[in-house]
PDB file of C-alpha atoms and ligand atoms in Angstrom:
ATOM      1  CA  SER A   1       0.000   0.000   0.000  1.00  0.00           C
ATOM      2  CA  LYS A   2       1.101   3.481  -0.744  1.00  0.00           C
ATOM      3  CA  ALA A   3       1.686   5.431   2.452  1.00  0.00           C
ATOM      4  CA  LYS A   4       0.477   8.978   2.532  1.00  0.00           C
ATOM      5  CA  LEU A   5       3.588  11.065   2.926  1.00  0.00           C
ATOM      6  CA  PHE A   6       2.193  14.194   4.460  1.00  0.00           C
ATOM      7  CA  ASP A   7      -0.936  16.248   4.468  1.00  0.00           C
ATOM      8  CA  GLU A   8      -0.969  19.550   2.802  1.00  0.00           C
ATOM      9  CA  LYS A   9      -4.130  21.372   3.653  1.00  0.00           C
ATOM     10  CA  THR A  10      -4.877  24.974   3.019  1.00  0.00           C
ATOM     11  CA  ASP A  11      -7.171  24.487   5.935  1.00  0.00           C
ATOM     12  CA  THR A  12      -8.523  27.879   6.872  1.00  0.00           C
ATOM     13  CA  ARG A  13     -11.346  26.329   8.834  1.00  0.00           C
ATOM     14  CA  THR A  14      -9.516  25.775  12.097  1.00  0.00           C
ATOM     15  CA  SER A  15      -9.263  28.997  14.036  1.00  0.00           C
ATOM     16  CA  PHE A  16      -8.471  30.115  17.578  1.00  0.00           C
ATOM     17  CA  LYS A  17     -12.223  29.929  18.279  1.00  0.00           C
ATOM     18  CA  ASP A  18     -11.924  26.157  18.051  1.00  0.00           C
ATOM     19  CA  VAL A  19      -9.256  26.083  20.744  1.00  0.00           C
ATOM     20  CA  ALA A  20     -10.749  26.464  24.220  1.00  0.00           C
ATOM     21  CA  GLY A  21      -8.689  27.483  27.233  1.00  0.00           C
ATOM     22  CA  LEU A  22      -4.916  27.410  26.706  1.00  0.00           C
ATOM     23  CA  GLU A  23      -4.746  31.208  27.018  1.00  0.00           C
ATOM     24  CA  GLY A  24      -0.986  31.345  27.556  1.00  0.00           C
ATOM     25  CA  ALA A  25      -0.212  29.000  24.679  1.00  0.00           C
ATOM     26  CA  LYS A  26      -2.591  30.863  22.389  1.00  0.00           C
ATOM     27  CA  GLU A  27      -0.923  34.162  23.207  1.00  0.00           C
ATOM     28  CA  GLU A  28       2.454  32.713  22.280  1.00  0.00           C
ATOM     29  CA  VAL A  29       1.286  31.261  18.991  1.00  0.00           C
ATOM     30  CA  GLU A  30      -0.561  34.474  18.110  1.00  0.00           C
ATOM     31  CA  GLU A  31       2.871  35.969  17.723  1.00  0.00           C
ATOM     32  CA  ILE A  32       3.752  33.245  15.211  1.00  0.00           C
ATOM     33  CA  VAL A  33       0.622  34.108  13.231  1.00  0.00           C
ATOM     34  CA  GLU A  34       1.867  37.705  13.101  1.00  0.00           C
ATOM     35  CA  PHE A  35       5.302  36.586  11.878  1.00  0.00           C
ATOM     36  CA  LEU A  36       3.677  34.602   9.075  1.00  0.00           C
ATOM     37  CA  LYS A  37       1.348  37.417   8.077  1.00  0.00           C
ATOM     38  CA  HIS A  38       3.735  40.359   8.253  1.00  0.00           C
ATOM     39  CA  PRO A  39       7.290  39.044   8.047  1.00  0.00           C
ATOM     40  CA  ASP A  40       8.683  42.327   6.706  1.00  0.00           C
ATOM     41  CA  LYS A  41       7.491  44.228   9.718  1.00  0.00           C
ATOM     42  CA  TYR A  42       9.605  41.993  11.944  1.00  0.00           C
ATOM     43  CA  THR A  43      12.719  41.714   9.783  1.00  0.00           C
ATOM     44  CA  SER A  44      12.845  45.422   8.880  1.00  0.00           C
ATOM     45  CA  LEU A  45      14.925  46.267  11.937  1.00  0.00           C
ATOM     46  CA  GLY A  46      17.311  43.386  11.412  1.00  0.00           C
ATOM     47  CA  GLY A  47      15.523  40.869  13.636  1.00  0.00           C
ATOM     48  CA  LYS A  48      15.286  37.207  12.712  1.00  0.00           C
ATOM     49  CA  ILE A  49      11.940  35.453  12.770  1.00  0.00           C
ATOM     50  CA  PRO A  50      12.030  32.266  14.858  1.00  0.00           C
ATOM     51  CA  LYS A  51      12.135  29.076  12.809  1.00  0.00           C
ATOM     52  CA  GLY A  52      10.563  26.707  15.238  1.00  0.00           C
ATOM     53  CA  ALA A  53       8.637  26.209  18.449  1.00  0.00           C
ATOM     54  CA  LEU A  54       8.035  23.114  20.502  1.00  0.00           C
ATOM     55  CA  LEU A  55       4.545  22.422  21.859  1.00  0.00           C
ATOM     56  CA  VAL A  56       4.972  20.400  25.023  1.00  0.00           C
ATOM     57  CA  GLY A  57       2.211  18.642  26.947  1.00  0.00           C
ATOM     58  CA  PRO A  58       0.233  15.472  27.668  1.00  0.00           C
ATOM     59  CA  PRO A  59      -1.686  13.619  24.910  1.00  0.00           C
ATOM     60  CA  GLY A  60      -4.978  15.041  23.705  1.00  0.00           C
ATOM     61  CA  THR A  61      -4.489  18.544  25.087  1.00  0.00           C
ATOM     62  CA  GLY A  62      -4.792  20.346  21.753  1.00  0.00           C
ATOM     63  CA  LYS A  63      -1.257  20.621  20.390  1.00  0.00           C
ATOM     64  CA  THR A  64      -2.217  19.535  16.887  1.00  0.00           C
ATOM     65  CA  LEU A  65      -5.359  21.640  17.066  1.00  0.00           C
ATOM     66  CA  LEU A  66      -3.324  24.701  18.052  1.00  0.00           C
ATOM     67  CA  ALA A  67      -0.841  24.170  15.200  1.00  0.00           C
ATOM     68  CA  LYS A  68      -3.725  23.868  12.726  1.00  0.00           C
ATOM     69  CA  ALA A  69      -5.285  27.010  14.166  1.00  0.00           C
ATOM     70  CA  VAL A  70      -2.033  28.908  13.592  1.00  0.00           C
ATOM     71  CA  ALA A  71      -2.114  27.903   9.928  1.00  0.00           C
ATOM     72  CA  GLY A  72      -5.828  28.695   9.737  1.00  0.00           C
ATOM     73  CA  GLU A  73      -5.480  32.131  11.337  1.00  0.00           C
ATOM     74  CA  ALA A  74      -2.477  33.049   9.182  1.00  0.00           C
ATOM     75  CA  LYS A  75      -4.208  31.523   6.121  1.00  0.00           C
ATOM     76  CA  VAL A  76      -1.123  29.562   5.168  1.00  0.00           C
ATOM     77  CA  PRO A  77      -0.790  25.904   4.132  1.00  0.00           C
ATOM     78  CA  PHE A  78      -0.280  23.296   6.826  1.00  0.00           C
ATOM     79  CA  PHE A  79       2.185  20.471   6.155  1.00  0.00           C
ATOM     80  CA  SER A  80       2.274  17.741   8.735  1.00  0.00           C
ATOM     81  CA  LEU A  81       3.896  14.478   9.550  1.00  0.00           C
ATOM     82  CA  SER A  82       4.241  12.354  12.608  1.00  0.00           C
ATOM     83  CA  GLY A  83       7.519  11.159  14.070  1.00  0.00           C
ATOM     84  CA  SER A  84       6.041   7.692  14.392  1.00  0.00           C
ATOM     85  CA  ASP A  85       5.509   7.546  10.609  1.00  0.00           C
ATOM     86  CA  PHE A  86       9.275   7.470  10.273  1.00  0.00           C
ATOM     87  CA  VAL A  87       9.482   4.497  12.555  1.00  0.00           C
ATOM     88  CA  GLU A  88       6.617   2.590  10.987  1.00  0.00           C
ATOM     89  CA  MET A  89       6.444   3.582   7.356  1.00  0.00           C
ATOM     90  CA  PHE A  90       9.487   5.363   6.092  1.00  0.00           C
ATOM     91  CA  VAL A  91      12.228   2.974   7.084  1.00  0.00           C
ATOM     92  CA  GLY A  92      15.329   3.748   5.037  1.00  0.00           C
ATOM     93  CA  VAL A  93      14.021   6.972   3.543  1.00  0.00           C
ATOM     94  CA  GLY A  94      13.531   9.243   6.565  1.00  0.00           C
ATOM     95  CA  ALA A  95      16.084  11.851   5.509  1.00  0.00           C
ATOM     96  CA  SER A  96      14.722  12.149   1.985  1.00  0.00           C
ATOM     97  CA  ARG A  97      11.176  12.448   3.342  1.00  0.00           C
ATOM     98  CA  VAL A  98      12.262  15.358   5.487  1.00  0.00           C
ATOM     99  CA  ARG A  99      13.983  16.986   2.512  1.00  0.00           C
ATOM    100  CA  ASP A 100      10.842  16.604   0.359  1.00  0.00           C
ATOM    101  CA  LEU A 101       8.603  17.980   3.069  1.00  0.00           C
ATOM    102  CA  PHE A 102      10.702  21.092   3.556  1.00  0.00           C
ATOM    103  CA  LYS A 103      10.985  21.620  -0.176  1.00  0.00           C
ATOM    104  CA  GLN A 104       7.218  21.499  -0.584  1.00  0.00           C
ATOM    105  CA  ALA A 105       6.679  23.891   2.297  1.00  0.00           C
ATOM    106  CA  LYS A 106       9.282  26.336   0.978  1.00  0.00           C
ATOM    107  CA  ASP A 107       7.686  26.251  -2.469  1.00  0.00           C
ATOM    108  CA  LYS A 108       4.347  27.168  -0.903  1.00  0.00           C
ATOM    109  CA  SER A 109       5.669  29.588   1.725  1.00  0.00           C
ATOM    110  CA  PRO A 110       4.583  31.221   3.916  1.00  0.00           C
ATOM    111  CA  ALA A 111       3.697  27.897   5.496  1.00  0.00           C
ATOM    112  CA  ILE A 112       3.556  25.876   8.694  1.00  0.00           C
ATOM    113  CA  ILE A 113       5.237  22.510   9.067  1.00  0.00           C
ATOM    114  CA  PHE A 114       3.885  20.459  11.963  1.00  0.00           C
ATOM    115  CA  ILE A 115       5.818  17.471  13.290  1.00  0.00           C
ATOM    116  CA  ASP A 116       3.784  15.448  15.769  1.00  0.00           C
ATOM    117  CA  GLU A 117       5.576  13.072  18.165  1.00  0.00           C
ATOM    118  CA  ILE A 118       8.945  14.598  17.375  1.00  0.00           C
ATOM    119  CA  ASP A 119      10.478  12.484  20.142  1.00  0.00           C
ATOM    120  CA  ALA A 120      10.290   9.479  17.802  1.00  0.00           C
ATOM    121  CA  ILE A 121      12.963  11.142  15.639  1.00  0.00           C
ATOM    122  CA  GLY A 122      14.424  13.595  18.111  1.00  0.00           C
ATOM    123  CA  ARG A 123      15.400  11.373  21.036  1.00  0.00           C
ATOM    124  CA  ALA A 124      18.825  12.134  22.454  1.00  0.00           C
ATOM    125  CA  ARG A 125      21.485  10.157  20.657  1.00  0.00           C
ATOM    126  CA  GLY A 126      22.296   6.859  22.321  1.00  0.00           C
ATOM    127  CA  LYS A 127      18.834   6.681  23.911  1.00  0.00           C
ATOM    128  CA  ASN A 128      17.209   4.687  21.204  1.00  0.00           C
ATOM    129  CA  ASN A 129      14.086   2.808  22.199  1.00  0.00           C
ATOM    130  CA  PHE A 130      12.299   1.796  19.087  1.00  0.00           C
ATOM    131  CA  THR A 131      12.801  -1.046  16.705  1.00  0.00           C
ATOM    132  CA  GLY A 132      14.175   0.885  13.742  1.00  0.00           C
ATOM    133  CA  SER A 133      17.897   1.325  13.306  1.00  0.00           C
ATOM    134  CA  ASN A 134      19.532   4.075  15.262  1.00  0.00           C
ATOM    135  CA  ASP A 135      21.553   5.278  12.257  1.00  0.00           C
ATOM    136  CA  GLU A 136      18.336   5.682  10.356  1.00  0.00           C
ATOM    137  CA  ARG A 137      16.818   7.812  13.067  1.00  0.00           C
ATOM    138  CA  GLU A 138      19.955   9.894  13.416  1.00  0.00           C
ATOM    139  CA  ASN A 139      20.086  10.512   9.664  1.00  0.00           C
ATOM    140  CA  THR A 140      16.500  11.716   9.814  1.00  0.00           C
ATOM    141  CA  LEU A 141      17.197  13.940  12.796  1.00  0.00           C
ATOM    142  CA  ASN A 142      20.317  15.361  11.155  1.00  0.00           C
ATOM    143  CA  GLN A 143      18.388  16.147   7.999  1.00  0.00           C
ATOM    144  CA  LEU A 144      15.773  17.977  10.062  1.00  0.00           C
ATOM    145  CA  LEU A 145      18.493  20.058  11.748  1.00  0.00           C
ATOM    146  CA  THR A 146      20.150  20.754   8.395  1.00  0.00           C
ATOM    147  CA  GLU A 147      16.870  21.917   6.876  1.00  0.00           C
ATOM    148  CA  MET A 148      16.151  24.282   9.741  1.00  0.00           C
ATOM    149  CA  ASP A 149      19.676  25.691   9.699  1.00  0.00           C
ATOM    150  CA  GLY A 150      19.373  26.183   5.945  1.00  0.00           C
ATOM    151  CA  PHE A 151      16.328  28.454   6.129  1.00  0.00           C
ATOM    152  CA  GLY A 152      17.203  31.806   4.592  1.00  0.00           C
ATOM    153  CA  THR A 153      16.059  35.022   6.265  1.00  0.00           C
ATOM    154  CA  ASN A 154      13.114  35.235   3.888  1.00  0.00           C
ATOM    155  CA  THR A 155      12.040  31.581   3.888  1.00  0.00           C
ATOM    156  CA  ASN A 156       8.994  32.248   6.061  1.00  0.00           C
ATOM    157  CA  VAL A 157       8.306  28.659   6.996  1.00  0.00           C
ATOM    158  CA  ILE A 158       7.772  28.046  10.698  1.00  0.00           C
ATOM    159  CA  VAL A 159       8.125  24.551  12.109  1.00  0.00           C
ATOM    160  CA  LEU A 160       5.942  23.576  15.050  1.00  0.00           C
ATOM    161  CA  ALA A 161       6.680  20.287  16.725  1.00  0.00           C
ATOM    162  CA  ALA A 162       4.762  18.472  19.458  1.00  0.00           C
ATOM    163  CA  THR A 163       5.910  16.138  22.180  1.00  0.00           C
ATOM    164  CA  ASN A 164       4.829  14.912  25.575  1.00  0.00           C
ATOM    165  CA  ARG A 165       8.438  14.112  26.454  1.00  0.00           C
ATOM    166  CA  ALA A 166      10.568  17.240  26.055  1.00  0.00           C
ATOM    167  CA  ASP A 167      13.033  15.757  28.552  1.00  0.00           C
ATOM    168  CA  VAL A 168      14.120  12.960  26.185  1.00  0.00           C
ATOM    169  CA  LEU A 169      14.814  15.232  23.219  1.00  0.00           C
ATOM    170  CA  ASP A 170      18.279  15.754  21.817  1.00  0.00           C
ATOM    171  CA  LYS A 171      19.530  19.103  23.073  1.00  0.00           C
ATOM    172  CA  ALA A 172      20.664  19.952  19.535  1.00  0.00           C
ATOM    173  CA  LEU A 173      16.989  20.424  18.643  1.00  0.00           C
ATOM    174  CA  MET A 174      16.561  23.166  21.221  1.00  0.00           C
ATOM    175  CA  ARG A 175      19.577  25.208  20.188  1.00  0.00           C
ATOM    176  CA  ALA A 176      19.119  28.838  19.083  1.00  0.00           C
ATOM    177  CA  GLY A 177      17.677  29.065  15.596  1.00  0.00           C
ATOM    178  CA  ARG A 178      15.908  25.707  15.906  1.00  0.00           C
ATOM    179  CA  PHE A 179      13.157  24.836  18.387  1.00  0.00           C
ATOM    180  CA  ASP A 180      14.307  27.542  20.743  1.00  0.00           C
ATOM    181  CA  ARG A 181      10.825  28.333  22.055  1.00  0.00           C
ATOM    182  CA  GLN A 182       8.843  25.962  24.212  1.00  0.00           C
ATOM    183  CA  ILE A 183       5.121  26.409  24.601  1.00  0.00           C
ATOM    184  CA  TYR A 184       3.373  24.458  27.368  1.00  0.00           C
ATOM    185  CA  VAL A 185      -0.006  22.921  26.668  1.00  0.00           C
ATOM    186  CA  ASP A 186      -1.323  21.460  29.902  1.00  0.00           C
ATOM    187  CA  LEU A 187      -4.363  19.446  30.896  1.00  0.00           C
ATOM    188  CA  PRO A 188      -7.331  21.797  31.292  1.00  0.00           C
ATOM    189  CA  ASP A 189      -8.407  23.047  34.718  1.00  0.00           C
ATOM    190  CA  ILE A 190     -12.097  23.140  35.663  1.00  0.00           C
ATOM    191  CA  ARG A 191     -12.739  26.496  33.973  1.00  0.00           C
ATOM    192  CA  GLU A 192     -11.014  25.358  30.790  1.00  0.00           C
ATOM    193  CA  ARG A 193     -12.938  22.087  30.768  1.00  0.00           C
ATOM    194  CA  LYS A 194     -16.131  24.124  30.803  1.00  0.00           C
ATOM    195  CA  GLU A 195     -14.903  26.114  27.793  1.00  0.00           C
ATOM    196  CA  ILE A 196     -13.957  22.931  25.960  1.00  0.00           C
ATOM    197  CA  PHE A 197     -17.459  21.561  26.601  1.00  0.00           C
ATOM    198  CA  GLU A 198     -18.865  24.772  25.126  1.00  0.00           C
ATOM    199  CA  VAL A 199     -16.869  24.259  21.915  1.00  0.00           C
ATOM    200  CA  HIS A 200     -17.810  20.614  21.520  1.00  0.00           C
ATOM    201  CA  LEU A 201     -21.474  21.114  22.407  1.00  0.00           C
ATOM    202  CA  ARG A 202     -21.895  23.505  19.469  1.00  0.00           C
ATOM    203  CA  PRO A 203     -23.011  20.836  16.980  1.00  0.00           C
ATOM    204  CA  ILE A 204     -24.974  18.762  19.537  1.00  0.00           C
ATOM    205  CA  LYS A 205     -28.755  18.888  19.894  1.00  0.00           C
ATOM    206  CA  THR A 206     -29.515  18.876  23.604  1.00  0.00           C
ATOM    207  CA  SER A 207     -32.935  18.376  25.199  1.00  0.00           C
ATOM    208  CA  GLU A 208     -32.292  20.649  28.168  1.00  0.00           C
ATOM    209  CA  LYS A 209     -30.002  23.484  29.134  1.00  0.00           C
ATOM    210  CA  LEU A 210     -26.896  21.732  30.388  1.00  0.00           C
ATOM    211  CA  ASP A 211     -25.060  22.882  33.485  1.00  0.00           C
ATOM    212  CA  LEU A 212     -21.527  23.164  32.119  1.00  0.00           C
ATOM    213  CA  ASP A 213     -20.021  23.828  35.547  1.00  0.00           C
ATOM    214  CA  PHE A 214     -21.483  20.510  36.626  1.00  0.00           C
ATOM    215  CA  LEU A 215     -20.019  18.681  33.612  1.00  0.00           C
ATOM    216  CA  ALA A 216     -16.631  20.323  34.210  1.00  0.00           C
ATOM    217  CA  ARG A 217     -16.757  19.142  37.844  1.00  0.00           C
ATOM    218  CA  GLN A 218     -17.542  15.585  36.721  1.00  0.00           C
ATOM    219  CA  THR A 219     -14.459  15.375  34.506  1.00  0.00           C
ATOM    220  CA  PRO A 220     -11.283  16.002  36.530  1.00  0.00           C
ATOM    221  CA  GLY A 221      -8.147  14.809  34.731  1.00  0.00           C
ATOM    222  CA  PHE A 222      -9.908  14.754  31.340  1.00  0.00           C
ATOM    223  CA  SER A 223      -8.022  16.139  28.353  1.00  0.00           C
ATOM    224  CA  GLY A 224      -9.666  18.163  25.603  1.00  0.00           C
ATOM    225  CA  ALA A 225      -9.702  15.019  23.490  1.00  0.00           C
ATOM    226  CA  ASP A 226     -11.506  13.137  26.294  1.00  0.00           C
ATOM    227  CA  ILE A 227     -14.129  15.896  26.512  1.00  0.00           C
ATOM    228  CA  ALA A 228     -14.636  15.891  22.743  1.00  0.00           C
ATOM    229  CA  ASN A 229     -15.097  12.164  23.107  1.00  0.00           C
ATOM    230  CA  VAL A 230     -17.718  12.590  25.881  1.00  0.00           C
ATOM    231  CA  CYS A 231     -19.795  14.927  23.717  1.00  0.00           C
ATOM    232  CA  ASN A 232     -19.640  12.616  20.756  1.00  0.00           C
ATOM    233  CA  GLU A 233     -20.397   9.534  22.844  1.00  0.00           C
ATOM    234  CA  ALA A 234     -23.378  11.254  24.501  1.00  0.00           C
ATOM    235  CA  ALA A 235     -24.879  11.995  21.086  1.00  0.00           C
ATOM    236  CA  LEU A 236     -24.393   8.382  20.028  1.00  0.00           C
ATOM    237  CA  ILE A 237     -25.927   7.039  23.257  1.00  0.00           C
ATOM    238  CA  ALA A 238     -29.014   9.235  22.765  1.00  0.00           C
ATOM    239  CA  ALA A 239     -29.324   8.268  19.098  1.00  0.00           C
ATOM    240  CA  ARG A 240     -29.089   4.585  19.979  1.00  0.00           C
ATOM    241  CA  LYS A 241     -32.130   5.101  22.226  1.00  0.00           C
ATOM    242  CA  GLU A 242     -33.983   6.700  19.287  1.00  0.00           C
ATOM    243  CA  LYS A 243     -34.070  10.023  21.154  1.00  0.00           C
ATOM    244  CA  LYS A 244     -34.553  13.339  19.364  1.00  0.00           C
ATOM    245  CA  ALA A 245     -32.074  15.202  21.572  1.00  0.00           C
ATOM    246  CA  VAL A 246     -29.265  14.505  24.024  1.00  0.00           C
ATOM    247  CA  SER A 247     -30.013  14.737  27.758  1.00  0.00           C
ATOM    248  CA  LYS A 248     -27.889  15.392  30.825  1.00  0.00           C
ATOM    249  CA  GLN A 249     -28.111  11.686  31.696  1.00  0.00           C
ATOM    250  CA  ASP A 250     -26.662  10.760  28.295  1.00  0.00           C
ATOM    251  CA  PHE A 251     -23.669  12.976  29.096  1.00  0.00           C
ATOM    252  CA  LEU A 252     -23.239  11.348  32.498  1.00  0.00           C
ATOM    253  CA  ASP A 253     -23.383   7.892  30.887  1.00  0.00           C
ATOM    254  CA  ALA A 254     -20.790   9.027  28.364  1.00  0.00           C
ATOM    255  CA  VAL A 255     -18.535  10.323  31.167  1.00  0.00           C
ATOM    256  CA  ASP A 256     -18.804   6.929  32.903  1.00  0.00           C
ATOM    257  CA  ARG A 257     -17.925   5.167  29.717  1.00  0.00           C
ATOM    258  CA  ILE A 258     -14.874   7.377  29.101  1.00  0.00           C
ATOM    259  CA  VAL A 259     -13.755   7.043  32.739  1.00  0.00           C
ATOM    260  CA  GLY A 260     -13.990   3.262  32.303  1.00  0.00           C
ATOM    261  CA  GLY A 261     -11.835   3.494  29.196  1.00  0.00           C
ATOM    262  CA  LEU A 262      -9.260   5.701  30.905  1.00  0.00           C
ATOM    263  CA  GLU A 263      -9.034   3.343  33.892  1.00  0.00           C
ATOM    264  CA  LYS A 264      -8.452   0.404  31.589  1.00  0.00           C
ATOM    265  CA  LYS A 265      -5.732   2.301  29.741  1.00  0.00           C
ATOM    266  CA  ASN A 266      -3.990   3.195  32.989  1.00  0.00           C
ATOM    267  CA  LYS A 267      -4.122  -0.409  34.157  1.00  0.00           C
ATOM    268  CA  ILE A 268      -2.303  -1.528  31.047  1.00  0.00           C
ATOM    269  CA  ILE A 269       0.394   1.112  31.514  1.00  0.00           C
ATOM    270  CA  THR A 270       1.039   0.484  35.227  1.00  0.00           C
TER     271      THR A 270
HETATM  272  P1  LIG B   1      -1.453  14.029  20.942  1.00  0.00           P
HETATM  273  O1  LIG B   1      -0.314  14.403  21.829  1.00  0.00           O
HETATM  274  O2  LIG B   1      -2.157  12.763  21.365  1.00  0.00           O
HETATM  275  O3  LIG B   1      -1.164  14.114  19.471  1.00  0.00           O
HETATM  276  P2  LIG B   1      -2.685  16.635  20.882  1.00  0.00           P
HETATM  277  O4  LIG B   1      -2.253  17.423  22.042  1.00  0.00           O
HETATM  278  O5  LIG B   1      -2.093  16.929  19.545  1.00  0.00           O
HETATM  279  O6  LIG B   1      -2.603  15.109  21.229  1.00  0.00           O
HETATM  280  P3  LIG B   1      -5.155  17.157  19.584  1.00  0.00           P
HETATM  281  O7  LIG B   1      -4.963  16.112  18.518  1.00  0.00           O
HETATM  282  O8  LIG B   1      -4.947  18.547  19.190  1.00  0.00           O
HETATM  283  O9  LIG B   1      -4.255  16.784  20.818  1.00  0.00           O
HETATM  284  O10 LIG B   1      -6.579  17.007  20.254  1.00  0.00           O
HETATM  285  C1  LIG B   1      -7.488  16.012  19.842  1.00  0.00           C
HETATM  286  C2  LIG B   1      -8.883  16.583  19.781  1.00  0.00           C
HETATM  287  O11 LIG B   1      -9.330  16.921  21.103  1.00  0.00           O
HETATM  288  C3  LIG B   1      -8.976  17.879  19.000  1.00  0.00           C
HETATM  289  O12 LIG B   1      -9.165  17.665  17.634  1.00  0.00           O
HETATM  290  C4  LIG B   1     -10.194  18.537  19.648  1.00  0.00           C
HETATM  291  O13 LIG B   1     -11.379  18.005  19.140  1.00  0.00           O
HETATM  292  C5  LIG B   1     -10.081  18.112  21.101  1.00  0.00           C
HETATM  293  N1  LIG B   1      -9.376  19.114  21.914  1.00  0.00           N
HETATM  294  C6  LIG B   1      -8.196  18.949  22.575  1.00  0.00           C
HETATM  295  N2  LIG B   1      -7.846  20.059  23.233  1.00  0.00           N
HETATM  296  C7  LIG B   1      -8.813  20.975  22.981  1.00  0.00           C
HETATM  297  C8  LIG B   1      -9.021  22.340  23.363  1.00  0.00           C
HETATM  298  N3  LIG B   1      -8.146  22.994  24.146  1.00  0.00           N
HETATM  299  N4  LIG B   1     -10.123  22.966  22.906  1.00  0.00           N
HETATM  300  C9  LIG B   1     -11.008  22.329  22.115  1.00  0.00           C
HETATM  301  N5  LIG B   1     -10.867  21.056  21.726  1.00  0.00           N
HETATM  302  C10 LIG B   1      -9.796  20.369  22.142  1.00  0.00           C
END
């Protein structure tokens, strides 16, 4: 089968309105939107636009969503790949994949490149823990560093990378002129969970006015992805019962179901 190399989407649909909470992270990436939209303004005094930023945080907290929103807000194309693709699909050709990706993005610049799970390629040397060859991974990592170092002052491609393990990354990635900015994307607090519910309730037909504070209180430890999942599951539960709208009880049943799933997952890990 032919693996899809990377997505290129001129996706202007994702915007900051789709990202609930994460005020600090949003503020930091708003600056990147400005760099993409008005590069001349920032380079006119001799400053250099940053080439990369690392989004750091637990799974499902909105790192990919935020990167897409940056592209959407700046109205630039979004090129993405996942570090795990290199491990699973691109064995032997990692470096050339990176070269192709950067070439495509430069041809379409201004653009965003998003690298999910960068730790799969960017682990510190000598700390290999996947099945692929270490040389292969290092070649891929070196190509990534070479590409970022090779950006000219007017390239106007910004690379966002996501990880939940910044501590395992090769320090070379964080050097000045590479991923020298780190943006933290944490699990939502109760107020943010309420906001995330608001976003994901938009398309849902509910039979009563839901108490969002209550739902936020019922979901401690949930990520944004878990909350999106609750809303979707609640709609499916109601539909299965042939209901015309989703009730509070359907949401509570969905929360129980997701909690059950999370507990199972944790059992497997520990
Ligand atoms: P991973 O580390 O697993 O790749 P991630 O941090 O990239 O996760 P996303 O893929 O961005 O997480 O989140 C998955 C989905 O969860 C999003 O598409 C969105 O529906 C929902 N979601 C997560 N965080 C938020 C948020 N802050 N606001 C609104 N929706 C969110």
